[in-house]
Tab-separated table of C-alpha atoms (C1' of nucleotides) in Angstrom:
chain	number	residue	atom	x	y	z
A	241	UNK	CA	25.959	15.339	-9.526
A	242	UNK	CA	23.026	14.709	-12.039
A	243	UNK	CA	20.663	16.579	-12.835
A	244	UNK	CA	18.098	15.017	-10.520
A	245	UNK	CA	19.850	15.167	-7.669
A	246	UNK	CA	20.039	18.561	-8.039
A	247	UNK	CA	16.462	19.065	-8.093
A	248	UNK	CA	16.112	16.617	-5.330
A	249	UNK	CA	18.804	18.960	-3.213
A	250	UNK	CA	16.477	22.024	-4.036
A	251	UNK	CA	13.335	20.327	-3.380
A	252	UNK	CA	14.751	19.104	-0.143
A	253	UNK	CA	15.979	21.656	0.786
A	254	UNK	CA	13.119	24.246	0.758
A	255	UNK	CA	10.287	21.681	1.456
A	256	UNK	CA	12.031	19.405	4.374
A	257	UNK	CA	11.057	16.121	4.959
A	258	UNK	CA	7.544	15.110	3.606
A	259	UNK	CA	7.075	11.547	5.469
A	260	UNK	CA	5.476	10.043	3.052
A	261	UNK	CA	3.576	7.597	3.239
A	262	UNK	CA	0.817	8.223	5.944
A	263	UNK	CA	-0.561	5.505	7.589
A	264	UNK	CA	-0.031	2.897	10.366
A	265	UNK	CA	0.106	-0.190	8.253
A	266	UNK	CA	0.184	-1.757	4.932
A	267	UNK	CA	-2.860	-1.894	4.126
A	268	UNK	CA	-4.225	1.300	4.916
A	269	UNK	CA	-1.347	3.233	2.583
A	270	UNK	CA	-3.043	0.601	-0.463
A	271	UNK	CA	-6.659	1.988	0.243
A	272	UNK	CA	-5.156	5.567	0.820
A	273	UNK	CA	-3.417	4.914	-2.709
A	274	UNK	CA	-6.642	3.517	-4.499
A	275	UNK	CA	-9.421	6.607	-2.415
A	276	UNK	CA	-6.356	9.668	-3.227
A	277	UNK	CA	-6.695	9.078	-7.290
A	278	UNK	CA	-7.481	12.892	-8.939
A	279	UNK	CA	-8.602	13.783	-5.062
A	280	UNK	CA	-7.121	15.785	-2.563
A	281	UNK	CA	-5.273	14.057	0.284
A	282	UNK	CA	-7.881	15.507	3.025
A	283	UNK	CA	-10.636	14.201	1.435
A	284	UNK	CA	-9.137	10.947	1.643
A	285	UNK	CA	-7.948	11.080	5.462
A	286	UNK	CA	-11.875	11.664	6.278
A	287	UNK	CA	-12.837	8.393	4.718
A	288	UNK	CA	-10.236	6.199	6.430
A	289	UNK	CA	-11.450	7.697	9.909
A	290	UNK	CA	-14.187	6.174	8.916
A	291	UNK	CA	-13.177	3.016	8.146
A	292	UNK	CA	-11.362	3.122	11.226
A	293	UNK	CA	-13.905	4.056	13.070
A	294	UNK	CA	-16.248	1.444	12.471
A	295	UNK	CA	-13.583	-0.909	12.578
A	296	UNK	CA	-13.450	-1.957	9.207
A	297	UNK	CA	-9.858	-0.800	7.584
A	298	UNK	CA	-9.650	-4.445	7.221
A	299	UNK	CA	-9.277	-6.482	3.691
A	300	UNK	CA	-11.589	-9.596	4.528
A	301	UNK	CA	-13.932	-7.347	6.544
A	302	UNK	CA	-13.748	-4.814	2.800
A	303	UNK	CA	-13.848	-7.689	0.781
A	304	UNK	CA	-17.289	-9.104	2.001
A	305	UNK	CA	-19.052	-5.990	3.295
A	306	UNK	CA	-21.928	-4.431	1.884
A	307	UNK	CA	-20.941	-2.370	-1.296
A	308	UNK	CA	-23.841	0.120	-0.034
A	309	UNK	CA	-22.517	0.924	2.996
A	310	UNK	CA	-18.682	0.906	1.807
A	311	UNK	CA	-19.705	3.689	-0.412
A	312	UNK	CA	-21.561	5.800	2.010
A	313	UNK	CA	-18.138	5.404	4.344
A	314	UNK	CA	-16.041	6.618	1.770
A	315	UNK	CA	-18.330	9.186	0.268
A	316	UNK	CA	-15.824	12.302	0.973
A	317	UNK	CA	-13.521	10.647	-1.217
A	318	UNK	CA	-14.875	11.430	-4.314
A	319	UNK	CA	-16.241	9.225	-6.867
A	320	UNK	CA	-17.189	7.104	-4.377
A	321	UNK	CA	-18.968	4.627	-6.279
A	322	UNK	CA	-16.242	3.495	-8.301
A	323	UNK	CA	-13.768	3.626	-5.573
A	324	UNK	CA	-15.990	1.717	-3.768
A	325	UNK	CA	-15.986	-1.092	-6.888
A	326	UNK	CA	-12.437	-0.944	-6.745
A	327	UNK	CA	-11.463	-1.419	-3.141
A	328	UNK	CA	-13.918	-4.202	-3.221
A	329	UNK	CA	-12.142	-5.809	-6.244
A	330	UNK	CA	-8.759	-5.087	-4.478
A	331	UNK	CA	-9.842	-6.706	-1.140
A	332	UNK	CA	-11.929	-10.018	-2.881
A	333	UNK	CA	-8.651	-10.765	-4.866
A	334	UNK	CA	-6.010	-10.236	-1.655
A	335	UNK	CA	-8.445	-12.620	0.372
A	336	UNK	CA	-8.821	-15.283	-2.363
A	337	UNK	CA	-5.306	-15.295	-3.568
A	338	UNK	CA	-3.296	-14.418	-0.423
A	339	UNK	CA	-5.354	-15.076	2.199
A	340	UNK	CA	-5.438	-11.437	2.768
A	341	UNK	CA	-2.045	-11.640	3.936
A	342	UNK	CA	-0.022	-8.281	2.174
A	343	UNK	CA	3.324	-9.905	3.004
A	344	UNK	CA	2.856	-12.928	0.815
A	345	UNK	CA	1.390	-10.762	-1.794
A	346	UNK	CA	4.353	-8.540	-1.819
A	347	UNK	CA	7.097	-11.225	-0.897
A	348	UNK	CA	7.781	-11.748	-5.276
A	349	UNK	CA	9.767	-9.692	-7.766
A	350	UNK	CA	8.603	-6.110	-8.064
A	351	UNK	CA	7.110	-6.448	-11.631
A	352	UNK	CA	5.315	-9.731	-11.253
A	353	UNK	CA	3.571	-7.642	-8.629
A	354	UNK	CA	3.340	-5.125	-10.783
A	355	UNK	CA	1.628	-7.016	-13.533
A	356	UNK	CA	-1.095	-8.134	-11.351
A	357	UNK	CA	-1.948	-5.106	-9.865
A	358	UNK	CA	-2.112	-3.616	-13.009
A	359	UNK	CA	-4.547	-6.376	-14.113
A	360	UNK	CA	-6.795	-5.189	-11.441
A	361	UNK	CA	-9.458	-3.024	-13.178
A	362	UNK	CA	-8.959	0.570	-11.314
A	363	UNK	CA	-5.342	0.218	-10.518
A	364	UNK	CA	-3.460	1.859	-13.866
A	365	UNK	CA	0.227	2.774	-13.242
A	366	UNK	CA	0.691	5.916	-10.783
A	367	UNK	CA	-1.274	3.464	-8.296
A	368	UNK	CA	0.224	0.210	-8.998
A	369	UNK	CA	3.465	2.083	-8.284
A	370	UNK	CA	2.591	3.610	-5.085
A	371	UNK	CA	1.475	0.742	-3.688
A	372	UNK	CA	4.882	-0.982	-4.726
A	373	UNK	CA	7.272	1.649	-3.449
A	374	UNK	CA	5.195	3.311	-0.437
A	375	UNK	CA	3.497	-0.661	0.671
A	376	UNK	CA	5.812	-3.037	-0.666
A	377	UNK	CA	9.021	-1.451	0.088
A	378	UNK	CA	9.956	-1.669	-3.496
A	379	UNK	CA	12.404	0.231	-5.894
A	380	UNK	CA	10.276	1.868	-8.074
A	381	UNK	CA	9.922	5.657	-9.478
A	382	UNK	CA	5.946	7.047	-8.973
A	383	UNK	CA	5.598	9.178	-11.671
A	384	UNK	CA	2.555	11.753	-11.654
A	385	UNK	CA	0.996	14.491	-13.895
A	386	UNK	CA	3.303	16.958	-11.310
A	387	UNK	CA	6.163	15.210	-12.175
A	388	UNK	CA	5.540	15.392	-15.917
A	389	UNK	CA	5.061	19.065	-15.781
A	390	UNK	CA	8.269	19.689	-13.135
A	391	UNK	CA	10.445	17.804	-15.880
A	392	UNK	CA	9.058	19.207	-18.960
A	393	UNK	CA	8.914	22.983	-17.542
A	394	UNK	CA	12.822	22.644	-16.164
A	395	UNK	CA	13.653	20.975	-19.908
A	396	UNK	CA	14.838	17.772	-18.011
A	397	UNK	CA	13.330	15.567	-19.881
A	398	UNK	CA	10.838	15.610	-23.124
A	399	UNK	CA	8.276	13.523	-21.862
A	400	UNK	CA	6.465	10.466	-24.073
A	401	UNK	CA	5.454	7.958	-22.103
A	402	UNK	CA	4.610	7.395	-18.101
A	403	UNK	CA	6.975	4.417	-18.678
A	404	UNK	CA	9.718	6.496	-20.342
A	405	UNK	CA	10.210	8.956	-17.666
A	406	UNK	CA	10.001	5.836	-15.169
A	407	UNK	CA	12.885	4.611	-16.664
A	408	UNK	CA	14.694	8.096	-16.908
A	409	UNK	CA	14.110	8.477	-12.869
A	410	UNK	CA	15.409	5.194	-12.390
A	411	UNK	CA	18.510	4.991	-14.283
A	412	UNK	CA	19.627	8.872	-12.858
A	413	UNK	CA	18.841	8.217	-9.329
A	414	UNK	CA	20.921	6.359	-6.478
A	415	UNK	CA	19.197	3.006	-5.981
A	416	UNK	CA	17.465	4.439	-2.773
A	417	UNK	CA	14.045	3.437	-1.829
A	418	UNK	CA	13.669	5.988	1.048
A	419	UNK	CA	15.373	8.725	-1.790
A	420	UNK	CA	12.087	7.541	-4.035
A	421	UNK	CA	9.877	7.736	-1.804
A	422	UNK	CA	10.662	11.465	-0.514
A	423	UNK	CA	11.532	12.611	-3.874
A	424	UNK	CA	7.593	11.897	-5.507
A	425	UNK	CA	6.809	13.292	-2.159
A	426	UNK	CA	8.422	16.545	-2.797
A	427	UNK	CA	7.358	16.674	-6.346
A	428	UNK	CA	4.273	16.896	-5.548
A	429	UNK	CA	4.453	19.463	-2.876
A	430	UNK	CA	6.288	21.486	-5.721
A	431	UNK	CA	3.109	21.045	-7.943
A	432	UNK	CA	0.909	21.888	-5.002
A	433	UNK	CA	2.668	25.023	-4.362
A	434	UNK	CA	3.689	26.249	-7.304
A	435	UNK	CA	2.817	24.782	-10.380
A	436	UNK	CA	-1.135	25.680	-10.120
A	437	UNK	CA	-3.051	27.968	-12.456
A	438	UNK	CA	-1.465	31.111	-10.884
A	439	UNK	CA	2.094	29.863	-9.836
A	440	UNK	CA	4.361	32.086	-7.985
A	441	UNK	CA	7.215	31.497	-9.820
A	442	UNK	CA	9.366	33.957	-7.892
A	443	UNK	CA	9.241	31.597	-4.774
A	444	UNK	CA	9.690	28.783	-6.918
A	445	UNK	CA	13.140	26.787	-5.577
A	446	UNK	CA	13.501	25.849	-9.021
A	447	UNK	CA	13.205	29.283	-10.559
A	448	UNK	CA	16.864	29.369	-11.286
A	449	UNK	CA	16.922	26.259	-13.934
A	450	UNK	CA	12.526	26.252	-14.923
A	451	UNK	CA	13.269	26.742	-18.579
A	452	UNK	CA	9.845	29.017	-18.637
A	453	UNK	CA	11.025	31.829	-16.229
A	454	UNK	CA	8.763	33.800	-14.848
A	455	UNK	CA	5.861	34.496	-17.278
A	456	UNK	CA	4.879	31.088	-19.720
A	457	UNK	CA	3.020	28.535	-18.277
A	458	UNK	CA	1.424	25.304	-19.969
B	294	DA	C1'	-18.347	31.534	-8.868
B	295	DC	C1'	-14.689	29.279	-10.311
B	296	DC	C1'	-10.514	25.866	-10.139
B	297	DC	C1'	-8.671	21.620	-9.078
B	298	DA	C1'	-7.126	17.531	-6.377
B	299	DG	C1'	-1.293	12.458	-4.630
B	300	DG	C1'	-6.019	8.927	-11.885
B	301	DT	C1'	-8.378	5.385	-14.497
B	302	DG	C1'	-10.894	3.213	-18.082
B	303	DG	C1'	-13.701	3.448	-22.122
B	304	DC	C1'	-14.314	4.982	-26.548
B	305	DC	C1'	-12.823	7.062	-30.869
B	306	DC	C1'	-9.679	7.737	-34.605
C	6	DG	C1'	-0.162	5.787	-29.746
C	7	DG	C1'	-2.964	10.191	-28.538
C	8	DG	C1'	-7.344	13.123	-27.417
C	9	DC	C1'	-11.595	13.482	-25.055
C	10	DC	C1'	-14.903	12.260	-21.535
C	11	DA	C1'	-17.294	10.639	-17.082
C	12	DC	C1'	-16.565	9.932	-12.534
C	13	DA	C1'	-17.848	13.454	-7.413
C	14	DT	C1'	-16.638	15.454	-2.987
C	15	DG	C1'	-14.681	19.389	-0.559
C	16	DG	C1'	-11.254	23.205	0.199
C	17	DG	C1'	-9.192	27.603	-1.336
DNA sequence: ACCCAGGTGGCCC
DNA sequence: GGGCCACATGGG
């Protein structure tokens, strides 16, 4: 068994099941994945009630209303103004190209998709990559700031580039879309958990092969 | 009173 | 290619 599927095991294994991602369509896990950047997931849920409740977790209802009141909806979120911006820009270009249809704009290779999101000004590569595996149903790795510390802290991997460790995850891991999707899950309920400013390594379930032990951290 | 969250882009060297 | 910074609310 690699290496990664032995963390996987672990991770599984003491965590359970993380369902990821929440939300009821498409479309709402892209705005999830565009409000959640550097913010806590329960900041984000509070802004999609909103949308929800005034009935506008919709892309051509986003993409033409009032940037004003977008903000003020989303405001719990965090940098709301920029969020704001970017949803917006998300929502204009999904209407105009795609008839704000997320099927058509997913139904092309994974990194032509990729490309464009990334050309998107406030989608960089964590996002562009949730949206792809957790939206889009596609096979690729999310990598995250947790997921650089897990692999550099267990010695897994010396870590350069986000693209780098991409490729690492991708070439050790079964060809599994649902296996993606839980693992990032479960790496980040590792970082949550245990890889803060005062980690409890002792409850750690990767205490056995974390390369640091039980006293160096960072 | 801190610390930090399911990042990104801009600017500098 | 890396290092630093602004962006902002809300929970522990």
């Amino acid at each position: 068994m690699s290496k990664l599927m032995n963390v996987y095991n672990r991770l599984f294994k003491h965590f359970g099941p993380q369902h990821w991602w929440p939300g009821e369509t498409r479309f709402e896990v892209v705005v999830g994945a565009i409000l959640t950047q550097n913010t806590a997931w329960t900041n984000v849920e509070k802004a999609i009630k909103n949308l929800k409740k005034e009935k506008m977790l919709n892309c051509r209802k986003i993409a033409n209303m009032d940037i004003k009141k977008l903000e003020k909806m989303i405001r719990s979120s965090g940098f709301y103004k920029q969020k704001a911006e970017k949803l917006k820009r998300f929502c204009r270009y999904l209407d105009k190209n795609y008839d704000s249809n997320l099927n058509s704009f997913f139904n092309r290779s994974p990194d032509e998709i990729r490309t464009e999101l990334l050309s998107l000004n406030g989608i960089g590569n964590e996002t562009a990559d949730s949206i792809l595996l957790y939206a889009g149903e596609k096979l690729k790795f999310v990598i995250d700031s947790y997921t650089v510390r897990m692999c550099e802290r267990t010695g897994i991997k010396k870590v350069k580039t986000y693209h780098q460790l991409q490729d690492f995850f991708e070439k050790n891991l079964p060809k599994d879309i649902e296996l993606y999707k839980e693992f990032h899950a479960l790496i980040v309920e590792l970082g949550k958990n245990f890889c803060r400013k005062k980690p409890r390594c002792d409850e750690c379930p990767l205490k056995n092969i974390c390369k640091y032990g039980l006293s160096v951290h960072d």
